[in-house]
Tab-separated table of C-alpha atoms in Angstrom:
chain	number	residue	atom	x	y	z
B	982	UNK	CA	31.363	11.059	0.168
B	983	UNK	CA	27.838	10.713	-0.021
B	984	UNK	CA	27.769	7.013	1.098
B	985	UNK	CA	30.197	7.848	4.021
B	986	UNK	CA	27.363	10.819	4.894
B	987	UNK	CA	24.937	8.100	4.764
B	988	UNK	CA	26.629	4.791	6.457
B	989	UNK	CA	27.927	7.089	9.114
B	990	UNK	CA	24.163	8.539	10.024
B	991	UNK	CA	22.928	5.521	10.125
B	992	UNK	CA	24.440	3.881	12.267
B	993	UNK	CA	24.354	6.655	14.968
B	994	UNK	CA	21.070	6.780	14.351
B	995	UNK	CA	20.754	2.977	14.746
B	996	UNK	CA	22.204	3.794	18.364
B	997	UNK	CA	20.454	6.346	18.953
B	998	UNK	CA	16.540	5.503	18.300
B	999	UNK	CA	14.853	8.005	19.638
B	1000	UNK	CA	16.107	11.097	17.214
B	1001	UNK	CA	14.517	8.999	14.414
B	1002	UNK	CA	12.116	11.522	14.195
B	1003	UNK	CA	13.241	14.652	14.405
B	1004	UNK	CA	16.341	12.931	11.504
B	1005	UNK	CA	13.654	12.462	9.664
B	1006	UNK	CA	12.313	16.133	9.929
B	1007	UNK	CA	15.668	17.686	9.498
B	1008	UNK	CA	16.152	15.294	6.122
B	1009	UNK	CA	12.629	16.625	4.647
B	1010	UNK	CA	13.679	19.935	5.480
B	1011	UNK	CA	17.005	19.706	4.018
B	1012	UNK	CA	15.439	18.081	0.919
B	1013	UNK	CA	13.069	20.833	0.644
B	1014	UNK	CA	15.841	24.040	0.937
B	1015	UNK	CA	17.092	25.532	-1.623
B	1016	UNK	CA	20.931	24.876	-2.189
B	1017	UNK	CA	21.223	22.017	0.698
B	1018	UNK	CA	18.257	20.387	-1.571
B	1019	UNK	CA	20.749	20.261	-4.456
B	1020	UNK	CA	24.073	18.788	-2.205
B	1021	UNK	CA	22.180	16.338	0.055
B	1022	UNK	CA	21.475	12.736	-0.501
B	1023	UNK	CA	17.694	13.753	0.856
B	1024	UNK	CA	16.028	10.725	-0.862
B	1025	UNK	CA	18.445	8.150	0.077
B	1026	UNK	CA	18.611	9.580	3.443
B	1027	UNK	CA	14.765	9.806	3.814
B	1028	UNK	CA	14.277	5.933	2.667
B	1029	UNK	CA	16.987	4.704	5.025
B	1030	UNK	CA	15.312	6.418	8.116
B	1031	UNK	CA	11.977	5.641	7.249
B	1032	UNK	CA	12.591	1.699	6.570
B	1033	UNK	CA	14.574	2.229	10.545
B	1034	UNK	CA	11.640	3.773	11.588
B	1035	UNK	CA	9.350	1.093	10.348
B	1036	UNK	CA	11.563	-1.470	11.827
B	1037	UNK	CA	11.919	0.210	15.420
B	1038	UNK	CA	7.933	0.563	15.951
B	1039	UNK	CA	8.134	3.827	15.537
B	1040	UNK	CA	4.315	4.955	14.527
B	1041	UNK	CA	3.705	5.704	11.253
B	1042	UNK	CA	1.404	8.423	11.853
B	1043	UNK	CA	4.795	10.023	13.321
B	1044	UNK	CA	6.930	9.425	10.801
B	1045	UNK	CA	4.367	11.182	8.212
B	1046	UNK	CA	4.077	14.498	10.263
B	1047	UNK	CA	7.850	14.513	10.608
B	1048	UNK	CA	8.209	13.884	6.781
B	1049	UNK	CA	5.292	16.209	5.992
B	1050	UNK	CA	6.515	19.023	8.534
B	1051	UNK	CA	9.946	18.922	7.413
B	1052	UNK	CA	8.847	18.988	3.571
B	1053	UNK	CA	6.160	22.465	4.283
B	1054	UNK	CA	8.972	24.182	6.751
B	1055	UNK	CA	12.054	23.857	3.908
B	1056	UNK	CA	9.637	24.978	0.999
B	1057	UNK	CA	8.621	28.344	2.986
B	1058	UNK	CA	12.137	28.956	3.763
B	1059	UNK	CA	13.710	28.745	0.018
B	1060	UNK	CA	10.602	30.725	-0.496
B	1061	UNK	CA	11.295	33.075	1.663
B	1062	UNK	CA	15.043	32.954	0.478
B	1063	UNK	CA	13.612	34.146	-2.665
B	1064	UNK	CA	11.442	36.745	-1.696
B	1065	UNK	CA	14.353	38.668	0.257
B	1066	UNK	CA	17.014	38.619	-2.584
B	1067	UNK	CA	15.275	37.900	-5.459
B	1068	UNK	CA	17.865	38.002	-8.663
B	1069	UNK	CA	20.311	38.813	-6.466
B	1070	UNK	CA	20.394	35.631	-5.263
B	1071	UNK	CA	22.042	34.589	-8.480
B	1072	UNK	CA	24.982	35.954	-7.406
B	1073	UNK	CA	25.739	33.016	-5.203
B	1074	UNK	CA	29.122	31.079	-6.446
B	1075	UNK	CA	26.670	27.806	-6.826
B	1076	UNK	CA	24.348	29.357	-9.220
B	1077	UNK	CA	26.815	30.924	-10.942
B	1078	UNK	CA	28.569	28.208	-11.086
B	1079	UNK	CA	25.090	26.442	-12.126
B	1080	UNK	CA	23.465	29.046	-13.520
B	1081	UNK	CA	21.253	26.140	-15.481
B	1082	UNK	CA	19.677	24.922	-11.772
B	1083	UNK	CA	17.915	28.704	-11.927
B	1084	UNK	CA	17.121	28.792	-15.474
B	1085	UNK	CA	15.382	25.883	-15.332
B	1086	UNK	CA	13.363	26.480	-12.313
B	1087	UNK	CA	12.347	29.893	-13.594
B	1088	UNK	CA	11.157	28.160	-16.936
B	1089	UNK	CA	9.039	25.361	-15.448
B	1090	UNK	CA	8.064	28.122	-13.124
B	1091	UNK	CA	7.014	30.348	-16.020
B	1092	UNK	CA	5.501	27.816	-18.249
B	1093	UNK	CA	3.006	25.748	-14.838
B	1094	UNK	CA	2.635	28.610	-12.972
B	1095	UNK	CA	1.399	27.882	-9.298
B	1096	UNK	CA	0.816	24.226	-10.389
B	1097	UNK	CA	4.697	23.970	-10.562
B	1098	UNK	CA	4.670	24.132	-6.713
B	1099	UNK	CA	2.468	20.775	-6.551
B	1100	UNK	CA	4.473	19.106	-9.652
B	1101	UNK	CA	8.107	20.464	-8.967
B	1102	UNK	CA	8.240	18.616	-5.726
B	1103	UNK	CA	7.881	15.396	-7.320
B	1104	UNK	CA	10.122	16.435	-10.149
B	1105	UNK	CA	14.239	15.511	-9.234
B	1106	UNK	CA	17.119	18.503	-9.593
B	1107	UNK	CA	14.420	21.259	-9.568
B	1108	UNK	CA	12.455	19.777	-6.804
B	1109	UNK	CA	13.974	22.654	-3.905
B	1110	UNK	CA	14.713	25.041	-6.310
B	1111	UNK	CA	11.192	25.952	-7.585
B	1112	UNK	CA	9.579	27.390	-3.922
B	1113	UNK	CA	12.708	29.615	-4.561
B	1114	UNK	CA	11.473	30.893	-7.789
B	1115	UNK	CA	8.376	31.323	-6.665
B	1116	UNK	CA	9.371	33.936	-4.015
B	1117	UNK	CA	11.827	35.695	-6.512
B	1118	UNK	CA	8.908	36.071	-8.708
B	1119	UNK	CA	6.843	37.707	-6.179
B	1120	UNK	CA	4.101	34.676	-5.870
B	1121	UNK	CA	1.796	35.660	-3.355
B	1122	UNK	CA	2.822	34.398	0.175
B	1123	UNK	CA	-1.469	32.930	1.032
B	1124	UNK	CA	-1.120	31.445	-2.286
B	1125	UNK	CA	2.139	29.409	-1.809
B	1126	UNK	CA	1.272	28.065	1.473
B	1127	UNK	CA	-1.727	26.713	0.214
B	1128	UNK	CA	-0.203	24.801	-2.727
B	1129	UNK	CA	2.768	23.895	-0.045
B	1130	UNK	CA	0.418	22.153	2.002
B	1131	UNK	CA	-1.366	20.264	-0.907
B	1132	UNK	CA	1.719	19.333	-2.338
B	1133	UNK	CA	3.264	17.981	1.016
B	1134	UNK	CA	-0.332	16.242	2.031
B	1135	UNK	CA	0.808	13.719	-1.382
B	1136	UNK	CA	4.966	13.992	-1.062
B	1137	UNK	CA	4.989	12.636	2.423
B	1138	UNK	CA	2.989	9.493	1.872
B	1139	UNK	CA	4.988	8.814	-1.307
B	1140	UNK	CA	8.254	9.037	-0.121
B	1141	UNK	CA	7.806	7.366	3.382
B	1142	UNK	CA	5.802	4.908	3.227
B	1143	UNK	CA	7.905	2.562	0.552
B	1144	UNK	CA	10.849	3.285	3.350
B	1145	UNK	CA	8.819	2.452	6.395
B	1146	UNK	CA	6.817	-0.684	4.994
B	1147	UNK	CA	9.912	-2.090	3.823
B	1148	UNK	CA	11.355	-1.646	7.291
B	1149	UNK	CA	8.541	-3.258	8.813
B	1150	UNK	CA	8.866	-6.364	6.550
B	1151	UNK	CA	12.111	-7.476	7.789
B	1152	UNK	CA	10.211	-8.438	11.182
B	1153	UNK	CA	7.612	-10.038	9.209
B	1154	UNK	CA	6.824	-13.677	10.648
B	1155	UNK	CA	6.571	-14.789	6.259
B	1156	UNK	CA	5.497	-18.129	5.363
B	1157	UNK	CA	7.201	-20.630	3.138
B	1158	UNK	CA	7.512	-18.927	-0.957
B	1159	UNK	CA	6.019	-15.811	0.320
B	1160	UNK	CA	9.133	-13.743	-0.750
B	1161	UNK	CA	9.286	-15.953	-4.378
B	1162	UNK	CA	5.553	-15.014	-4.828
B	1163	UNK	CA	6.058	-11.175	-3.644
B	1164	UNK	CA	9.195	-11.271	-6.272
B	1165	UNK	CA	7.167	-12.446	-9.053
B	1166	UNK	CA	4.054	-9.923	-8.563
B	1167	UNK	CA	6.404	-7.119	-8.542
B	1168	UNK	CA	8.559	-8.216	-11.631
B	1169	UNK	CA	5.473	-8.754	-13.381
B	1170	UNK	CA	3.782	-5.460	-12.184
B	1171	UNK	CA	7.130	-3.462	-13.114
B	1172	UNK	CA	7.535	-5.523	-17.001
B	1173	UNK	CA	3.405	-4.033	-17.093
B	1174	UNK	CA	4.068	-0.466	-16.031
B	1175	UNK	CA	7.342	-0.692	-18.564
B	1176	UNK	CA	5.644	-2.002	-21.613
B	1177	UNK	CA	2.553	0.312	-21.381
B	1178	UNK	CA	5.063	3.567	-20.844
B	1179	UNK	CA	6.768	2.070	-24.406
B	1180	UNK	CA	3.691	1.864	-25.801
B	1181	UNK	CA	2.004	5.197	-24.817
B	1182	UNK	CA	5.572	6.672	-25.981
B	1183	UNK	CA	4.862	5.933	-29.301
B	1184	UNK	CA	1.977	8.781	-29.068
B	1185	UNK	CA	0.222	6.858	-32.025
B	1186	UNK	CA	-3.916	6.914	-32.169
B	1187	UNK	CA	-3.742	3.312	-31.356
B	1188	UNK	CA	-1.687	3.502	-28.313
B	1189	UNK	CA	-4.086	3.598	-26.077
B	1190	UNK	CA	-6.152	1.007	-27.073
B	1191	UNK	CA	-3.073	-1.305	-27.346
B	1192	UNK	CA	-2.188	-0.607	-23.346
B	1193	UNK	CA	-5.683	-1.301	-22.684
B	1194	UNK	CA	-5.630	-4.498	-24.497
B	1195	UNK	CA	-2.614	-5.550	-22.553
B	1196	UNK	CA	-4.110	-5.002	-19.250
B	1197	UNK	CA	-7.248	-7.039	-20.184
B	1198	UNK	CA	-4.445	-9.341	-20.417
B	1199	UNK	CA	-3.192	-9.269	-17.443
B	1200	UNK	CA	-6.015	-8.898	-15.392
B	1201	UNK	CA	-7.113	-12.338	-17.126
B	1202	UNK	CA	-3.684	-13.483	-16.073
B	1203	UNK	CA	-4.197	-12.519	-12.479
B	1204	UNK	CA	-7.206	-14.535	-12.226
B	1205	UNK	CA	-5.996	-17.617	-13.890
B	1206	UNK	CA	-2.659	-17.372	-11.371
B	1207	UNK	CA	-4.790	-16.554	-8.609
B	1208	UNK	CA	-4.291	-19.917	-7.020
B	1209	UNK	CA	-0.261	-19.138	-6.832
B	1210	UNK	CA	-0.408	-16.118	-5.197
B	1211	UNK	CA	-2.401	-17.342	-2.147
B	1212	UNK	CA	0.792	-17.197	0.102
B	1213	UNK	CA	1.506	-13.399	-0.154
B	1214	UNK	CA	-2.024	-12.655	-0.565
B	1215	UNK	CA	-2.995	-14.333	3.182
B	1216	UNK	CA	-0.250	-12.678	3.881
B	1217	UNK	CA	-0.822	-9.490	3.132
B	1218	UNK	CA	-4.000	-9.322	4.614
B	1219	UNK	CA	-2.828	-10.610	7.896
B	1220	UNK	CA	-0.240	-8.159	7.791
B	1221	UNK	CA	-2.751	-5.364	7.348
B	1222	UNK	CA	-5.244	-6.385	9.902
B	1223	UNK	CA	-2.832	-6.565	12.300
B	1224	UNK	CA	-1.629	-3.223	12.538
B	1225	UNK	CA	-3.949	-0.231	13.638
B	1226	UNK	CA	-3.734	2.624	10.872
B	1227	UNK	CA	-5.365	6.087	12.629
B	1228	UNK	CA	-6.488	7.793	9.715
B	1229	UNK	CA	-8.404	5.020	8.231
B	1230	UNK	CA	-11.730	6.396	9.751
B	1231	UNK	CA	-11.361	9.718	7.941
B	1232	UNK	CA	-10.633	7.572	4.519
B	1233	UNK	CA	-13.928	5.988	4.842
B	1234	UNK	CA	-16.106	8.841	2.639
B	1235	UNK	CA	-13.747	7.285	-0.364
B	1236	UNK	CA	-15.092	3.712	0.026
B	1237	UNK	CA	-18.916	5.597	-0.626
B	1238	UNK	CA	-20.498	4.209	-3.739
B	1239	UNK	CA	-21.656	8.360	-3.592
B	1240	UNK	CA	-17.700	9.527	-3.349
B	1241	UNK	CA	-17.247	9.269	-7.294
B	1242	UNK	CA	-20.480	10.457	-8.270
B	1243	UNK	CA	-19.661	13.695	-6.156
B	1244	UNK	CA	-16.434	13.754	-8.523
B	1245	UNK	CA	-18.243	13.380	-11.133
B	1246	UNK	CA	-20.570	16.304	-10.487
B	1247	UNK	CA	-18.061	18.457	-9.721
B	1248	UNK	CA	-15.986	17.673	-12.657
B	1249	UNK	CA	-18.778	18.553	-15.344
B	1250	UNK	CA	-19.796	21.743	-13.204
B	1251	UNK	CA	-16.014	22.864	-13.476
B	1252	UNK	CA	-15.862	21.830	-17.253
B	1253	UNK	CA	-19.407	23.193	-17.902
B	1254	UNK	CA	-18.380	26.578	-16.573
B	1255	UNK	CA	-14.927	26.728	-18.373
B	1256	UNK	CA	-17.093	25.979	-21.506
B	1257	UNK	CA	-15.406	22.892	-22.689
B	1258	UNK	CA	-18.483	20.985	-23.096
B	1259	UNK	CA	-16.784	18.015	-25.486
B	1260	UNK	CA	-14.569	17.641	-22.600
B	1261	UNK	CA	-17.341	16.319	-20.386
B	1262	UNK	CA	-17.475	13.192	-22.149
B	1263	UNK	CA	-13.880	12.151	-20.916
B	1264	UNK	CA	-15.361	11.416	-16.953
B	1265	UNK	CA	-18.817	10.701	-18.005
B	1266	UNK	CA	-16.852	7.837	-20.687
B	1267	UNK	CA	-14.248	6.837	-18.012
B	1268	UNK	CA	-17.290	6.056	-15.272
B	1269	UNK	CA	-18.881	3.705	-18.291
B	1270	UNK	CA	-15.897	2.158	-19.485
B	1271	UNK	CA	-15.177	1.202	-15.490
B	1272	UNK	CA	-18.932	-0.249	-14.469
B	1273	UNK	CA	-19.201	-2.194	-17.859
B	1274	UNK	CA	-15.363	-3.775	-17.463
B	1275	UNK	CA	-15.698	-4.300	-13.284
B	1276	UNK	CA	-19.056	-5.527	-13.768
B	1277	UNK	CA	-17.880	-7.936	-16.365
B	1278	UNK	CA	-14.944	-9.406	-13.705
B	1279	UNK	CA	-17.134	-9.749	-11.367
B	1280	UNK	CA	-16.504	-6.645	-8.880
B	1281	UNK	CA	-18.680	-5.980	-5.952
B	1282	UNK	CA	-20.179	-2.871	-5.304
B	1283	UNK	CA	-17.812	-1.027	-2.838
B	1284	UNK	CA	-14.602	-2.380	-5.349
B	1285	UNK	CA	-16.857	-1.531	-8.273
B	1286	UNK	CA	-17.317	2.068	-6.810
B	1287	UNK	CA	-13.994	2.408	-5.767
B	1288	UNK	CA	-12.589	1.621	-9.122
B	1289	UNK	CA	-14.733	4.131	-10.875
B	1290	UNK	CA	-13.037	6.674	-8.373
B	1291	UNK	CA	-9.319	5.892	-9.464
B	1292	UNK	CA	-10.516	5.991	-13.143
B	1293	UNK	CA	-12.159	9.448	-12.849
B	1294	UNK	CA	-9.199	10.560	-11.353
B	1295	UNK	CA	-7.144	8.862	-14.148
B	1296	UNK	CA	-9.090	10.698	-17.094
B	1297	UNK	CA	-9.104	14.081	-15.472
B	1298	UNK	CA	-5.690	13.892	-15.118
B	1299	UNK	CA	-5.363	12.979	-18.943
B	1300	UNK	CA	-7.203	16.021	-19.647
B	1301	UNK	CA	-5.132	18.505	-17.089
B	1302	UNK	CA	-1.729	17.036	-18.793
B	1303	UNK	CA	-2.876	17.901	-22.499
B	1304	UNK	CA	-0.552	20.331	-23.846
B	1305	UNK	CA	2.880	19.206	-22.211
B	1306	UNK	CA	5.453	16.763	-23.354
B	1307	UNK	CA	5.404	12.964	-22.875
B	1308	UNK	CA	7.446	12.605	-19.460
B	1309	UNK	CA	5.214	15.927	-17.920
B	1310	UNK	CA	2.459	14.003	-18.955
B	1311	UNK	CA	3.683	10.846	-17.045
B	1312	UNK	CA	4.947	13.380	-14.030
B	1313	UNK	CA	0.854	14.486	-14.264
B	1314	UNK	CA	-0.061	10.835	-14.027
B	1315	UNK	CA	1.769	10.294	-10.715
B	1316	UNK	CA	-0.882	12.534	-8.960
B	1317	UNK	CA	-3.224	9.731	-9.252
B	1318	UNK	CA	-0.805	7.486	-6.738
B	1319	UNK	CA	-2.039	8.954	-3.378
B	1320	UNK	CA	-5.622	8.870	-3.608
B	1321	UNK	CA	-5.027	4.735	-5.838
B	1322	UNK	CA	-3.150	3.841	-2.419
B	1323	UNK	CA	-5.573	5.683	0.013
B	1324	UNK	CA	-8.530	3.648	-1.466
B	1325	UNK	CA	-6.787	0.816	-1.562
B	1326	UNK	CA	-5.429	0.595	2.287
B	1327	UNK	CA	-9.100	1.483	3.330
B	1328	UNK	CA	-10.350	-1.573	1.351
B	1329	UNK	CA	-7.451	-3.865	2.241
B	1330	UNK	CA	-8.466	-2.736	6.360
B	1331	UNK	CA	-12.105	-3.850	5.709
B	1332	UNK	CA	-11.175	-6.980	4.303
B	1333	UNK	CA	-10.533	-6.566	0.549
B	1334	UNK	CA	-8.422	-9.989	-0.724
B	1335	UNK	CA	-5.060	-8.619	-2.159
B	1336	UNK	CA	-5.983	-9.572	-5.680
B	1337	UNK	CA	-9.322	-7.944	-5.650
B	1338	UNK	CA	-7.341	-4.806	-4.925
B	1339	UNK	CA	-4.574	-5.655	-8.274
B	1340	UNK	CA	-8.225	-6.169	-10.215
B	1341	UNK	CA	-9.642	-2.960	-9.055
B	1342	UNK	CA	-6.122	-1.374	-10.375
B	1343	UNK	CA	-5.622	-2.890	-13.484
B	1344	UNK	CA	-9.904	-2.347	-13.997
B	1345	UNK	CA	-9.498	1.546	-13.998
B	1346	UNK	CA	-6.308	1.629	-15.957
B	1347	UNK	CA	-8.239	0.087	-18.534
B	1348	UNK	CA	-11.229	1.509	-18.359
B	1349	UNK	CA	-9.152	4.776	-18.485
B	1350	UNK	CA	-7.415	4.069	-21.704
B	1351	UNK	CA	-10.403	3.034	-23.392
B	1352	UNK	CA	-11.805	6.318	-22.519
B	1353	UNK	CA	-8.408	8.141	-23.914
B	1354	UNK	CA	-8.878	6.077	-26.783
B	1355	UNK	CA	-12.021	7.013	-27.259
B	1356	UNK	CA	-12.209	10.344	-27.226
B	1357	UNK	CA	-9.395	10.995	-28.791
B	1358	UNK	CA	-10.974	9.172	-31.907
B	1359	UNK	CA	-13.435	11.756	-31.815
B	1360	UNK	CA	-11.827	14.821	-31.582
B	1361	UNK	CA	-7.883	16.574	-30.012
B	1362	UNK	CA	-8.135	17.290	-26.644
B	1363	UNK	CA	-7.011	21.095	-25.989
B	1364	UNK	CA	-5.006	22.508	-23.738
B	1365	UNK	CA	-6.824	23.525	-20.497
B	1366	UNK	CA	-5.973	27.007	-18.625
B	1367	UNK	CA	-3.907	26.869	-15.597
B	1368	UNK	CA	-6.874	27.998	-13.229
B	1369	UNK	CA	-9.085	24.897	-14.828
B	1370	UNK	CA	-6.405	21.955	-14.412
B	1371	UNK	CA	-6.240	23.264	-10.568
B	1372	UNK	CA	-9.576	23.064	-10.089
B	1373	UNK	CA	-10.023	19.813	-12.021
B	1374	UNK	CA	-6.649	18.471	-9.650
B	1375	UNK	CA	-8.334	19.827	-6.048
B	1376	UNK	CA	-11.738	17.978	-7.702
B	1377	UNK	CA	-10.946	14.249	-5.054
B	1378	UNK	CA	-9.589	16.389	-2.357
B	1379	UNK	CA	-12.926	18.652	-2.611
B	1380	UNK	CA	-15.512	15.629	-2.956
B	1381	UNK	CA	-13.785	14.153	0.123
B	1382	UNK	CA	-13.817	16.973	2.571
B	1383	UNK	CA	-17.053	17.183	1.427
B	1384	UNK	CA	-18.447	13.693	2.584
B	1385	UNK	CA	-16.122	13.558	5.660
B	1386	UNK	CA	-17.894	17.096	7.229
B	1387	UNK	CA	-21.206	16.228	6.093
């Protein structure tokens, strides 16, 4: 059923161009309701569009409003769903049914609090049902909207652009042993990201000096294969240079050598004032840990300063997941994706080489882990309150708006 729902949509849609966009609103939206959220394909849908979108021309600017419009208009609906029959809405034959789909909502509801509005929409089967929750439960209507539009500012990006790059690959003019090249950086990037989730798994008070060992290891392996990956990385960078991305002008504030000492600031201010004073040595050990290891690679200043950004992020986040269960924590860890791939597109559009941009990644994992490692050794890190990991989390959002007015 589902793949007739899908073959059959696409190919009226591949006749019929020009309602790309609003398919790809009415997909988010559906994604994003409660009920239709739960019987739609939404993510399959979504990737299929978005990789048609990328391969008609269709702006990508577009595509993200569509994407991110669609995502904020289905979340205030199921929350307004919620709001006007609140338990009655248990009633329905679905969630009676499923009566789990609810109970688990209301839990992860109960348990994150506003923050499940940010996390739940990255999170599979609850994804649509937690806005719903939130208006049975009476959140505050300013409140949601505001997490709503956070939350969709990182889903959109996340969930189109692997769609609409992939799209716009097929009409890439590649060179000769680009694609064998491109295969064998991704296998060995996904064979990384597995073995350091196995490792971390095992939760021991070594495993995070372990992962960081193995990326030292590869990011001495990406230099010494540097000379193989010249195809994709020429590549790449033509790619990139050729195509005109709006918003990089308002990105530029995160390329600012002053953009992560702003984060910084901010970070032991928040952590200062919520009286966890041993907790300010996590960012001030993760900024170290990130100059001494980039400097040592040979990272220039902007890289260096950008890859001190990523690992703050990385060690706040470590401290705002404390408290939670291993795959939460890893859920928590995603949040560091958007602004990673923001910094990196600036970088790559002023000229960054491809694996400059893989050593600036695998630089702040590692100095990251070291930090974890670190101060873990020293002593447990608690459990933050609700209202601290949300300020910590809006910390990169507030340093940038910051920069970009001023």
């Amino acid at each position: 059923m589902e793949s007739l729902l899908t073959g059959g949509l696409m190919d009226w849609l591949g006749a019929h161009q020009q309602w790309l966009g609003l398919a790809i609103f009415l997909i988010a939206l559906l994604e994003s309701l409660a009920i239709a959220g739960l019987l739609v394909p939404g993510i399959v849908l979504l990737l299929a569009t978005t990789a048609m979108a990328g391969s008609s021309g269709m702006p990508l600017s577009t595509v993200l409003a569509a994407a991110f419009a669609g995502a904020v208009i289905g979340d205030l609906m199921s929350f307004a769903l919620g709001r006007l029959f609140h338990q009655d809405i248990k009633r329905l034959r679905l969630f009676k049914r499923h009566p789990q789909w609810i109970q688990r909502g209301e839990a992860f509801f109960q348990r994150h609090g506003m923050l499940s509005i940010l996390l739940g929409r990255f999170i599979g089967p609850i994804r649509p049902i937690i806005p719903m929750v939130a208006g049975m439960f009476d959140m505050p209507t300013g409140r949601f909207v505001a997490i709503n539009l956070l939350s969709a500012i990182a889903w959109a990006p996340a969930y189109v652009l692997p769609g609409f790059l992939a799209g716009q690959a097929t009409k890439w003019p590649v060179p000769e042993h680009f694609w064998l090249q491109a295969f064998g950086l991704l296998s060995a990037s996904a064979l990384l990201l597995t073995a350091l989730i196995l490792i971390l798994r095992l939760q021991t008070r070594w495993s995070s000096l372990v992962a960081a060992m193995l990326c030292l290891c590869a990011l001495a392996g990406m230099n010494l294969l540097e000379g193989h990956l010249h195809v994709v990385a020429l590549t790449f960078t033509q790619w990139l240079q050729a195509h005109q991305w709006p918003f990089v002008l308002a990105l530029l504030p995160l390329a600012s050598p002053v953009f992560p000492v702003v984060v910084l600031l901010l970070a032991l201010v928040s952590l200062l004032q919520a009286k966890q004073l041993r907790l300010m040595s996590m960012p001030l050990c993760a900024c170290l840990m990130t100059s001494l290891t980039g400097l040592s690679v040979g990272l220039e200043m902007i890289t260096l300063s950008a890859s001190i950004a990523v690992s703050l992020n990385i060690s706040l986040l470590v401290l705002i997941n404390r408290g939670f269960d291993f795959w939460t924590r890893v859920g928590w860890m995603t949040a560091a994706i958007p602004l990673a791939g923001l910094i990196i597109i600036l970088l790559a559009k002023l000229g960054t080489p491809l694996i400059t941009l893989l050593n600036l990644g695998l630089v702040s994992i590692t100095a990251a882990l070291l930090s974890v490692w670190m101060v873990e050794r020293a002593f447990a890190l608690p459990t933050l309150t609700n209202s601290l990991r949300t300020s910590l989390l809006l910390l990169p959002l507030l340093a940038w708006s910051s920069l970009h007015l001023f």
